[in-house]
XYZ file of C-alpha atoms in Angstrom:
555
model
C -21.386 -62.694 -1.761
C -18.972 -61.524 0.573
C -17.372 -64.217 2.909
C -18.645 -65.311 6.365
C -15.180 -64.931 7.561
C -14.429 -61.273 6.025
C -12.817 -58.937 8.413
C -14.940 -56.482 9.841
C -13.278 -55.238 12.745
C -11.933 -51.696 11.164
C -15.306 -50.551 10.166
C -16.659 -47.821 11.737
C -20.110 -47.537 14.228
C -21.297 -45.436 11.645
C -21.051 -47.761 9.002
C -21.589 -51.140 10.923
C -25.455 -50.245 10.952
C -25.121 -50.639 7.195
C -22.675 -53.173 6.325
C -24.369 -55.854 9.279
C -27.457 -56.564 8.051
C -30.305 -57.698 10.914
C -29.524 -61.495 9.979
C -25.781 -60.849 10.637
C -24.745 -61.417 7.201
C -22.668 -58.313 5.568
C -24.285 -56.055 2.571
C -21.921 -56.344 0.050
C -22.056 -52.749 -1.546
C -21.952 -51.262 1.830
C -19.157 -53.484 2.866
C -16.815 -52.106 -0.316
C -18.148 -48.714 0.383
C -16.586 -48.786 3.981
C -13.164 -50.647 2.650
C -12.841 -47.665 -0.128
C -13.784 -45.263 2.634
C -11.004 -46.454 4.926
C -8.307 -46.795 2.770
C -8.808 -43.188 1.488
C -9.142 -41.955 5.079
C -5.347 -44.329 5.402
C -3.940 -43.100 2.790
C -4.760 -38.649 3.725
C -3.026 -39.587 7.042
C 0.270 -41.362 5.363
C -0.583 -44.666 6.914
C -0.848 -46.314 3.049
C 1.542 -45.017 0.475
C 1.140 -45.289 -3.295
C 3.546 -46.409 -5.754
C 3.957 -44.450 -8.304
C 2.514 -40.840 -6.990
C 4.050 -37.842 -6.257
C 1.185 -36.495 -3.343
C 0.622 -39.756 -1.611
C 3.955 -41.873 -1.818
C 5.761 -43.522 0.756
C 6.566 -40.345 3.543
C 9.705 -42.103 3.871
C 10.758 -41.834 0.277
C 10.312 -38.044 0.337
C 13.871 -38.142 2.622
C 17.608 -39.190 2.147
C 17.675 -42.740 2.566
C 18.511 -44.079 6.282
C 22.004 -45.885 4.535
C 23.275 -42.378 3.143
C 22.116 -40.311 6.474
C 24.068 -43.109 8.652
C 27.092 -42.130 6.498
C 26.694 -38.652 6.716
C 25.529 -37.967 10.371
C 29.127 -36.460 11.708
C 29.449 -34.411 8.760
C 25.584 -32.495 8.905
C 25.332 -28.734 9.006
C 22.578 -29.000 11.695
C 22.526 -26.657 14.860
C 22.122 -29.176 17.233
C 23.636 -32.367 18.694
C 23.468 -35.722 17.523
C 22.852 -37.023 20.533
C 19.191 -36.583 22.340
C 20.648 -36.382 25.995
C 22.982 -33.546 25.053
C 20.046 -31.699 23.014
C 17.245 -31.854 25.516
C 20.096 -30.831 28.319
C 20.901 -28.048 26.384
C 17.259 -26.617 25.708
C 16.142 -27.492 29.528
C 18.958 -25.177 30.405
C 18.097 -22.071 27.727
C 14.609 -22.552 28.924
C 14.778 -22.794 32.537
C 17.179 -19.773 32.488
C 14.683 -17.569 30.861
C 11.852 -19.012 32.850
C 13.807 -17.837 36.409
C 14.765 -14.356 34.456
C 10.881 -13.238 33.977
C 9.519 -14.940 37.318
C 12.101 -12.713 39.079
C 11.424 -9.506 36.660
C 8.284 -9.658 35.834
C 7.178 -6.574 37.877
C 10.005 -4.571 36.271
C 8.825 -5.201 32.343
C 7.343 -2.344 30.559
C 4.624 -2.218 28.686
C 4.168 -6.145 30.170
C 1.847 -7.407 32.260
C 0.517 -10.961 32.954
C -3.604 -11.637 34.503
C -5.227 -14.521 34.595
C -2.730 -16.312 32.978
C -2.534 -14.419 29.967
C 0.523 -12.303 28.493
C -0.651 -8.447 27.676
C 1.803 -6.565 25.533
C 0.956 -2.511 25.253
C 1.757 -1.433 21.463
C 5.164 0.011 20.938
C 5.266 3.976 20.637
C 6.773 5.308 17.633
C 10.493 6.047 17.702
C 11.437 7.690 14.125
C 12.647 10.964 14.902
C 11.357 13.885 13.378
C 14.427 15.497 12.616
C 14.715 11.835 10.332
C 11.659 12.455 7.936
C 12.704 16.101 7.258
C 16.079 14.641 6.529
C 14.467 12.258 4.001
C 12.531 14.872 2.371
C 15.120 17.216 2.368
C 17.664 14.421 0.646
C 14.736 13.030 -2.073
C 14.271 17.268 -3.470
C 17.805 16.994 -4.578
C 17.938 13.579 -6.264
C 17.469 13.760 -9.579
C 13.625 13.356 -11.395
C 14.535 10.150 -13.777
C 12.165 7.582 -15.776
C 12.188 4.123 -15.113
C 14.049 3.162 -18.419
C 17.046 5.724 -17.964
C 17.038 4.220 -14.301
C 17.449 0.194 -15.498
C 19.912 0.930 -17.850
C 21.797 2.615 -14.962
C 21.872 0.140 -13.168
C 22.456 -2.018 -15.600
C 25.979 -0.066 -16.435
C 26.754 -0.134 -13.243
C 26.160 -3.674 -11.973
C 26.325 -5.574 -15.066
C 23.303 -7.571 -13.695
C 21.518 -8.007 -17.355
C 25.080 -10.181 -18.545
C 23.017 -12.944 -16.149
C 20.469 -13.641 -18.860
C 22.689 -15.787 -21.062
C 20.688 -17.058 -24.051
C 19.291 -21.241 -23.061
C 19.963 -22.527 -26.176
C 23.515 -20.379 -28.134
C 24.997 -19.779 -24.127
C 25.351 -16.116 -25.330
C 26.062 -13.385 -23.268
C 23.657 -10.604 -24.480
C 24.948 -8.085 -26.940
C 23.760 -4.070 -26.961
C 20.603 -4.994 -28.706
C 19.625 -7.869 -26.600
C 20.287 -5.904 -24.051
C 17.762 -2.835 -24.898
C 15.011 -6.067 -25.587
C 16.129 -7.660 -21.846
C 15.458 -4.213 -20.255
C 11.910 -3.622 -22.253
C 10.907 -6.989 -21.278
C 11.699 -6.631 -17.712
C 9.638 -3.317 -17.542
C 6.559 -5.046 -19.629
C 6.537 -7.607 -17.377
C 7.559 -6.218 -14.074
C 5.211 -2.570 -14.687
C 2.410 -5.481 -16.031
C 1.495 -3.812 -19.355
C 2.461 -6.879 -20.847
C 5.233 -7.292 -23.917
C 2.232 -6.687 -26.579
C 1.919 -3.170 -25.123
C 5.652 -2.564 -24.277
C 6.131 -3.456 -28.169
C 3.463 -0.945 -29.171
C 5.125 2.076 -26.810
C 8.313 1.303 -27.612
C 9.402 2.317 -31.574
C 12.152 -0.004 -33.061
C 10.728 -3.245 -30.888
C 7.967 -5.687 -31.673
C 6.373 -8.132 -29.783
C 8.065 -11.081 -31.577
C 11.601 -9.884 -30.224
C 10.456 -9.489 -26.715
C 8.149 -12.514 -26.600
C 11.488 -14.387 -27.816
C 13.777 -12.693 -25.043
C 11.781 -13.712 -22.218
C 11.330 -17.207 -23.165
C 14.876 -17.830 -24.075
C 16.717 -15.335 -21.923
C 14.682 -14.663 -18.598
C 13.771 -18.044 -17.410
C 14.609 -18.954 -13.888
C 17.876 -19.138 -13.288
C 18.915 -16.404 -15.343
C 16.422 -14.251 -13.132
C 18.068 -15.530 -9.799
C 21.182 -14.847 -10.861
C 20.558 -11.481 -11.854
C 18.996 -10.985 -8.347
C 21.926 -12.206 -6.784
C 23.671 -10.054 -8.870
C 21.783 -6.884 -7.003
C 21.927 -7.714 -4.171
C 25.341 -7.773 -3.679
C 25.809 -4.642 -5.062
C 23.521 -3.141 -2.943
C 25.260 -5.167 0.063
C 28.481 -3.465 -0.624
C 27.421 0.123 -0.486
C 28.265 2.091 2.193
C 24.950 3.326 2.909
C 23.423 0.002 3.399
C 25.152 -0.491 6.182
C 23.472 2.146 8.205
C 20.026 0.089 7.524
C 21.506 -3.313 8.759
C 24.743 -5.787 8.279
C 22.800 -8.201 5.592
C 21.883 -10.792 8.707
C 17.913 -9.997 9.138
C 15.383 -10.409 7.147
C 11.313 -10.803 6.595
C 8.752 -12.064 4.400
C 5.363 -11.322 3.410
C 3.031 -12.487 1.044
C 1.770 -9.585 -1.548
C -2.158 -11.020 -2.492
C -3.008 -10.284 -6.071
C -5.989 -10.680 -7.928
C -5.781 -13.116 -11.115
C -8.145 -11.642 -13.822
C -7.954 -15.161 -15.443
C -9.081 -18.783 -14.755
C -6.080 -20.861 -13.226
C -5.673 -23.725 -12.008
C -3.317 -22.141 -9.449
C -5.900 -19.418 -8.436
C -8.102 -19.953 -4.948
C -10.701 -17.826 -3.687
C -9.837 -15.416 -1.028
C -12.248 -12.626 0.820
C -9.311 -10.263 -0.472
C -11.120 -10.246 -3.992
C -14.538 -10.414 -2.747
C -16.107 -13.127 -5.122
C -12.941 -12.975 -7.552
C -10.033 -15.474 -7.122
C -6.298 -14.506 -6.582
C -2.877 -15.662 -5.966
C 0.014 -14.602 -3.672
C 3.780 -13.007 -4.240
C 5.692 -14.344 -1.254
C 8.767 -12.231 -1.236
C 12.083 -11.967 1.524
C 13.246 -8.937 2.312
C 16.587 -7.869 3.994
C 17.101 -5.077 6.769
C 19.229 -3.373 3.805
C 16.248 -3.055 1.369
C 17.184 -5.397 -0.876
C 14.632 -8.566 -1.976
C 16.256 -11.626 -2.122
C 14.259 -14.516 -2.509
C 10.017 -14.386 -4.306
C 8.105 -17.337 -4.700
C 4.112 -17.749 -6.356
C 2.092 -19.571 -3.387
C -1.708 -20.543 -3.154
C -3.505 -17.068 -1.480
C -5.195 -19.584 0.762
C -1.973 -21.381 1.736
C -0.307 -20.466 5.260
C 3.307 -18.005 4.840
C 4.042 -20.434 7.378
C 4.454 -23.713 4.936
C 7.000 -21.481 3.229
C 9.622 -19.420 5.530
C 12.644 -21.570 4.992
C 12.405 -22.192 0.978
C 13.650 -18.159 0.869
C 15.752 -18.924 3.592
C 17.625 -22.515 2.380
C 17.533 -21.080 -1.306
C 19.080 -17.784 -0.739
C 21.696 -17.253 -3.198
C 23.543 -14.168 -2.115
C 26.278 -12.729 0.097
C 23.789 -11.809 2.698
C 24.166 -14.148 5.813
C 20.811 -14.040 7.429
C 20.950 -15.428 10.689
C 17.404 -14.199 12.176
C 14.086 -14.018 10.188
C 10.816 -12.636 10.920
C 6.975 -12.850 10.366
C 3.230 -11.760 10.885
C 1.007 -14.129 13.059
C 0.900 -16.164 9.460
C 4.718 -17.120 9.241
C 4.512 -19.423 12.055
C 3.374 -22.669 13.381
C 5.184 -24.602 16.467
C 6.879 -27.295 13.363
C 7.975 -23.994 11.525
C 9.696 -22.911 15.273
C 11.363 -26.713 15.478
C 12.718 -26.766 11.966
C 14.410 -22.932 11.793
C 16.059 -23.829 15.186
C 17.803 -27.150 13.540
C 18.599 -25.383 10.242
C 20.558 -22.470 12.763
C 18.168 -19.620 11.954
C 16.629 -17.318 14.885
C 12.956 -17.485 14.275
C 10.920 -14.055 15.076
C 7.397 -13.557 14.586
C 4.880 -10.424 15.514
C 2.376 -12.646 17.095
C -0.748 -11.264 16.951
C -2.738 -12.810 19.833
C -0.226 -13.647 22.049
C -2.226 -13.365 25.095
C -4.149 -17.047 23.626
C -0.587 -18.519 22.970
C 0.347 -21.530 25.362
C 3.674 -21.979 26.810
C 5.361 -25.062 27.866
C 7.638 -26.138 30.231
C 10.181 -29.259 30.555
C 9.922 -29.318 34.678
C 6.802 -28.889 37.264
C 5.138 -25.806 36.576
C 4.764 -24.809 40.412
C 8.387 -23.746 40.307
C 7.559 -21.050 38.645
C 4.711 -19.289 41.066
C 3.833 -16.458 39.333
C 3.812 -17.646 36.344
C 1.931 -20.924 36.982
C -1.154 -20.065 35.053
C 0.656 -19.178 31.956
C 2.261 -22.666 31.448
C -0.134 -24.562 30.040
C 1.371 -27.824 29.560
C 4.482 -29.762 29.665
C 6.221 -30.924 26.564
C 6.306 -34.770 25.646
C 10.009 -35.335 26.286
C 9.067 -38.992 25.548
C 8.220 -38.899 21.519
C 10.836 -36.327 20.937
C 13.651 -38.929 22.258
C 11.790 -41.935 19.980
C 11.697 -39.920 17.158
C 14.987 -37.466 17.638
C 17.171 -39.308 15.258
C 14.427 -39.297 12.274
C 13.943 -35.651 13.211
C 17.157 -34.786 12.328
C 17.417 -36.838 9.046
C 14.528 -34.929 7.965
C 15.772 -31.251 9.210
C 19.047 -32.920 7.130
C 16.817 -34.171 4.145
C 15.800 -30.350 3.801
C 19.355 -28.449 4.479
C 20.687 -31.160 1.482
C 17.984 -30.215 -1.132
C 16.609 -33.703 -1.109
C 13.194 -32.144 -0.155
C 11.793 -28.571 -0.483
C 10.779 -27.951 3.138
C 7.270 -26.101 2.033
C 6.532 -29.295 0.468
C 7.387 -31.474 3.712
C 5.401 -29.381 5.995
C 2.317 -29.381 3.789
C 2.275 -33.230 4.071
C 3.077 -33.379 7.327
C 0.441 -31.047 7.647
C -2.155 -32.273 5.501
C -1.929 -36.098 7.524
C -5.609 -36.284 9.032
C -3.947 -38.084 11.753
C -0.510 -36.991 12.932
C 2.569 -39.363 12.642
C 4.656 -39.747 15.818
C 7.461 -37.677 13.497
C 4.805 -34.770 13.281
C 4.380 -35.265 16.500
C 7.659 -34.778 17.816
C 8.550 -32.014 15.494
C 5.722 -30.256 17.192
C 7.145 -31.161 20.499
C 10.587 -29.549 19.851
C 8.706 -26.452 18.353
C 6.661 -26.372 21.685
C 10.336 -25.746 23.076
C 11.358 -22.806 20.588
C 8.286 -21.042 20.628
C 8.368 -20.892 24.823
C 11.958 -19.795 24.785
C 10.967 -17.287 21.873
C 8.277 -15.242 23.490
C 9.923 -15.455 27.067
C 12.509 -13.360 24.742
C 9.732 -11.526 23.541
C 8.331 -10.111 26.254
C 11.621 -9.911 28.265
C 13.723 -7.278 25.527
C 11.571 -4.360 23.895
C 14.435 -3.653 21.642
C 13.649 -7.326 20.189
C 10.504 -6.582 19.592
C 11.359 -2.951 18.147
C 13.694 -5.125 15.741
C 10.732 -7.598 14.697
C 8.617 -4.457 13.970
C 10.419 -2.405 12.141
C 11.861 -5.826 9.928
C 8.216 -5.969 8.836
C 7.894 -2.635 8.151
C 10.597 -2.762 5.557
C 8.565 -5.453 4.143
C 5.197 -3.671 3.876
C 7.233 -0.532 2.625
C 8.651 -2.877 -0.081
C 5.089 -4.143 -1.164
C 4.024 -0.708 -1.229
C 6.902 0.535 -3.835
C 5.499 -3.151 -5.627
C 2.330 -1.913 -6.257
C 3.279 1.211 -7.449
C 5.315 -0.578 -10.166
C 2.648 -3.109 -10.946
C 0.312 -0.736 -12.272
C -0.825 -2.677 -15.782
C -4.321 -4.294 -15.749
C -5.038 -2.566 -12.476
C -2.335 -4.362 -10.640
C -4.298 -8.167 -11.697
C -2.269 -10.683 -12.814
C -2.981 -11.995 -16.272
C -0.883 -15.470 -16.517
C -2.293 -18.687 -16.063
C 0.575 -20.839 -15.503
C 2.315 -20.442 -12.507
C 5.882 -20.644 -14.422
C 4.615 -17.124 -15.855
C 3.318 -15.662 -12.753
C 6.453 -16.463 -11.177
C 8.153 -14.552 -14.301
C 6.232 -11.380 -13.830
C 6.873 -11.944 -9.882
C 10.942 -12.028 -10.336
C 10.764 -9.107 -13.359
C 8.863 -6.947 -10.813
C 11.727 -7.777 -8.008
C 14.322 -7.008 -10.139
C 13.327 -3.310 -10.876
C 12.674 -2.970 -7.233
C 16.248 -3.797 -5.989
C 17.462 -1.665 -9.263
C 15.654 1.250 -7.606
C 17.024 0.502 -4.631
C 20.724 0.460 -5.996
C 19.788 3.650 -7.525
C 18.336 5.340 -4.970
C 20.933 4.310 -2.031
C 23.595 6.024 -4.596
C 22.088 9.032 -5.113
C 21.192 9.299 -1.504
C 24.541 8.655 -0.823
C 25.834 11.558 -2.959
C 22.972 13.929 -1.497
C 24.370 13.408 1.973
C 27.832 14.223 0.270
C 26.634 17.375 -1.378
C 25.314 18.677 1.743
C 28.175 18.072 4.405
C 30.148 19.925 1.438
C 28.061 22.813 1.539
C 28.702 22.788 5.366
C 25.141 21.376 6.560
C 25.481 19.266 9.312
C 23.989 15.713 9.055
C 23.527 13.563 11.774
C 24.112 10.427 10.918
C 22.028 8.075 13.591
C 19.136 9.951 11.307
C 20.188 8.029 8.356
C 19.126 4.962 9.556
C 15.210 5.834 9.318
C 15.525 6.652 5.663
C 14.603 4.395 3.081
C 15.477 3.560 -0.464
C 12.338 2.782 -1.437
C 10.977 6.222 -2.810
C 9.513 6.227 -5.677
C 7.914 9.883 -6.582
C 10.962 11.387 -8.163
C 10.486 8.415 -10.662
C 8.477 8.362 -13.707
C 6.921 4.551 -13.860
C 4.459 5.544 -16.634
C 7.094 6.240 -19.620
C 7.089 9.774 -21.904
C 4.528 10.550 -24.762
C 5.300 13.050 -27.679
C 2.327 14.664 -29.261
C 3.054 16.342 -33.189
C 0.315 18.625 -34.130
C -0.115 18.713 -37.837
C -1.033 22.247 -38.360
C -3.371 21.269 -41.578
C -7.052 22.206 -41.841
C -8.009 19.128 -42.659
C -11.330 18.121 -41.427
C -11.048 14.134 -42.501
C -9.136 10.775 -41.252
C -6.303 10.179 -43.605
C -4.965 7.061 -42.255
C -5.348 3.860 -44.168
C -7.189 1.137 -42.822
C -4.882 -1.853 -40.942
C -5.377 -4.473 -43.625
């Protein structure tokens, strides 16, 4: 029997009906059904931690301890001040300043308006010249037709990208042969016909060569490297820097459809009834993909924008990123502003978005009904000092940031730490779409940063053409390893094609055309029909008049 004195004050209404009996004494199975109830509903919101697990230990534990970030405070490589008075000051100011800018302009904004306290954007009107797609055409008829092959192992000659793939075990550098195997591998995996089909196209190679290349050659790090390896290159050319200085970039996610069972698969309406996974992937305003990641189809872009930020390994120095409406959340807005990134997302109802302000909203008349509430100054300045060890627990590598947003996500009821992150993000996301709405050319810059993205998926799934473009792997270590082949040929073309383009514009200021160079710009490295993705068959006709099969039987 359970005790006359046994607490009962944390159960529920709902459950008192059961656990009380009418005589006042407790039901004992209902009574342990309400204690395992509660402590699971504790331990979802990160009020009870468990020894031992990875998903619900101590929150605490998942950052640098509170000894080591005393000792390192002065020497972070955070954006902001230590001190809360200095940071709110500073914030107030950058948001009251844009707050007077748009109450005294807001009659002069184009394509702008504000009613009933809610912001109307008109779409942006397109501004690629004409003159710039005939210039494209007229540049992509005089590069050269190659196949995909000829082009890898040009790049390859050029960049020396495949000496990256140094063998796990002997730490050798690949020799000629390894490097034909690294090169069919890459195009069996990245193309997704799979090594047991590149083997069978490819005379001279079998399956057991390729199969042992990719697991001892082309495992992560080698692949990053090699990436790296790219996108330098393709940083240095001189036409790159007509698309951008290396300091932008997006992401997207890339949905796929997994024609196996996995236990990283969810169901999406993307596949109808099928199930299906997601290639996150960062792309720079030069072209170039830096950073690809395998994510849950059903998980938010949002949980991971600074993983390909933190963890990008290159000479690119991105300094703003953007989004679609799925990149952001307010936290996501708070955490890229400590880290030093300028956050930029294509919002796509931004008439329902709230904005906040730090002072009485009256100041502003006209654009009292747009600020919808005032931000919580209070839990920010309680919790401003474990903000920071956090934003610090991520820029350090103690903690993957995807991983600390899904918890701090996932919390059925928010900690005063979520809280306040959400407070400062409040902040960020005001200042951001004041910005927004105030500069066109800003959002000209967020728009055609996307595009580069989507025009980047869409060379993707022109490579990915094995199996119908469904991935086949069930661990997500090998999805990832298609993912990061299929990157790699993408910034080779890219190389390629920026060089050749490069050398058409030569040829044709030599024959005295006149090229106007703001045009060059709109043009993108990314085309893919003078390419031959699908390989080259020889057919022998055996001019006999033989009317039977003569080949032996496969045994």
């Amino acid at each position: 029997k359970v005790p006359e004195n046994a607490p009962v004050n944390f159960i529920s209404k709902r459950w008192k009906t059961h656990v009380i009996e009418k005589d006042g004494t407790i039901n004992r199975r209902y009574y342990e059904m309400a204690i395992l109830t509660e402590i699971r509903d504790r331990v979802k919101a990160g009020d009870i931690s468990i020894d031992g697990s990875k998903q619900y230990k101590d929150f605490d534990d998942y950052l640098i301890p509170k000894s080591k970030w005393d000792k390192s405070k002065e020497d972070n490589k955070l954006s902001v001040s230590l001190s809360f008075d200095e940071y709110i000051a500073e914030r107030l100011k950058s948001l009251n300043n844009r707050l007077n800018w748009v109450s005294k302009n807001l009659k002069y904004l184009d394509s702008v308006s504000i009613e009933n306290g809610k912001i109307s954007v008109s779409r942006l009107e397109k501004d690629t010249p004409t003159e710039a797609k005939d210039l494209s055409v007229s540049l992509y008829k005089i590069v050269p037709k190659i196949s995909l092959t000829d082009l890898l192992l040009d790049v390859a000659q050029l960049t020396g990208f495949h000496n990256e793939f140094i063998h796990a075990s002997t730490n050798k550098k690949p020799d000629k042969e390894d490097t034909v195997l690294i090169m069919a591998a890459l195009l069996g995996m990245g193309t997704n016909i799979g090594l047991s089909k590149m083997a069978d196209a490819t005379p001279g190679i079998t399956y057991k060569q390729l199969s042992s290349v990719s697991q001892w050659r082309m495992y992560d790090d080698a692949m990053t490297r090699a990436q790296a390896v790219l996108v330098n290159y393709h940083h240095k050319l001189k036409l790159s820097k007509y698309w951008g200085e290396g300091n932008t970039s997006s992401s997207d996610g890339m949905r796929m459809q997994l024609g196996v069972s996995s236990l990283h698969a969810d169901s999406n309406p993307h596949y109808g009834t099928g199930k299906g996974t997601t290639i996150y992937r960062f792309a720079s305003d030069q072209f170039s993909s830096y950073y690809t990641k395998i994510i849950h189809t059903n998980s938010r872009d949002a949980t991971h924008v600074l993983d390909g930020l933190l963890n990008n390994d290159t000479d690119l120095n991105i300094e703003e990123h953007y989004t679609d409406t799925a990149g952001y959340t307010d936290q996501v807005f708070a955490l890229t502003h400590l880290l030093g990134f300028r956050f930029a997302p294509r919002i796509r109802d931004i008439s329902d978005v709230k904005l906040f302000t730090m002072d009485k909203a009256d100041k502003y008349t006209n654009l009292v009904n747009l600020l919808k509430g005032k931000v919580n100054e209070k839990v920010i300045r309680e919790n401003y000092d474990e903000v920071l060890r956090l934003a610090h627990s991520i820029r350090e590598g103690d903690v993957t940031s995807s991983l600390i947003i899904s918890k701090l996500g996932s919390y059925a009821r928010q900690n005063s730490l979520s809280t306040a992150l959400r407070e400062m993000g409040k902040i960020e996301k005001t200042i951001f779409i004041l910005d927004y709405i105030s500069s066109e050319e800003l959002r000209r810059k967020i728009h055609r940063g996307l595009n580069k993205g989507e025009a980047m998926n869409g060379l993707a799934r022109a490579i990915f053409f094995g199996k119908q473009g469904e991935l086949r792997e069930r661990t997500i270590q090998n999805q990832l390893q298609r993912a990061s082949a299929l990157n790699l040929i993408i910034n080779a073309i890219s190389i390629w094609n920026t060089l050749y383009l490069e050398k058409a514009v030569d040829y044709k200021k030599s024959i005295g055309e006149e090229i106007n160079e703001d045009l060059i710009a709109h043009i993108s490295p990314l085309g893919w029909e003078h390419i031959n993705m699908l390989g080259e068959y020889s057919f022998n006709f055996d001019n006999t008049e033989s009317t039977e099969l003569t080949r032996p039987l496969n045994v």
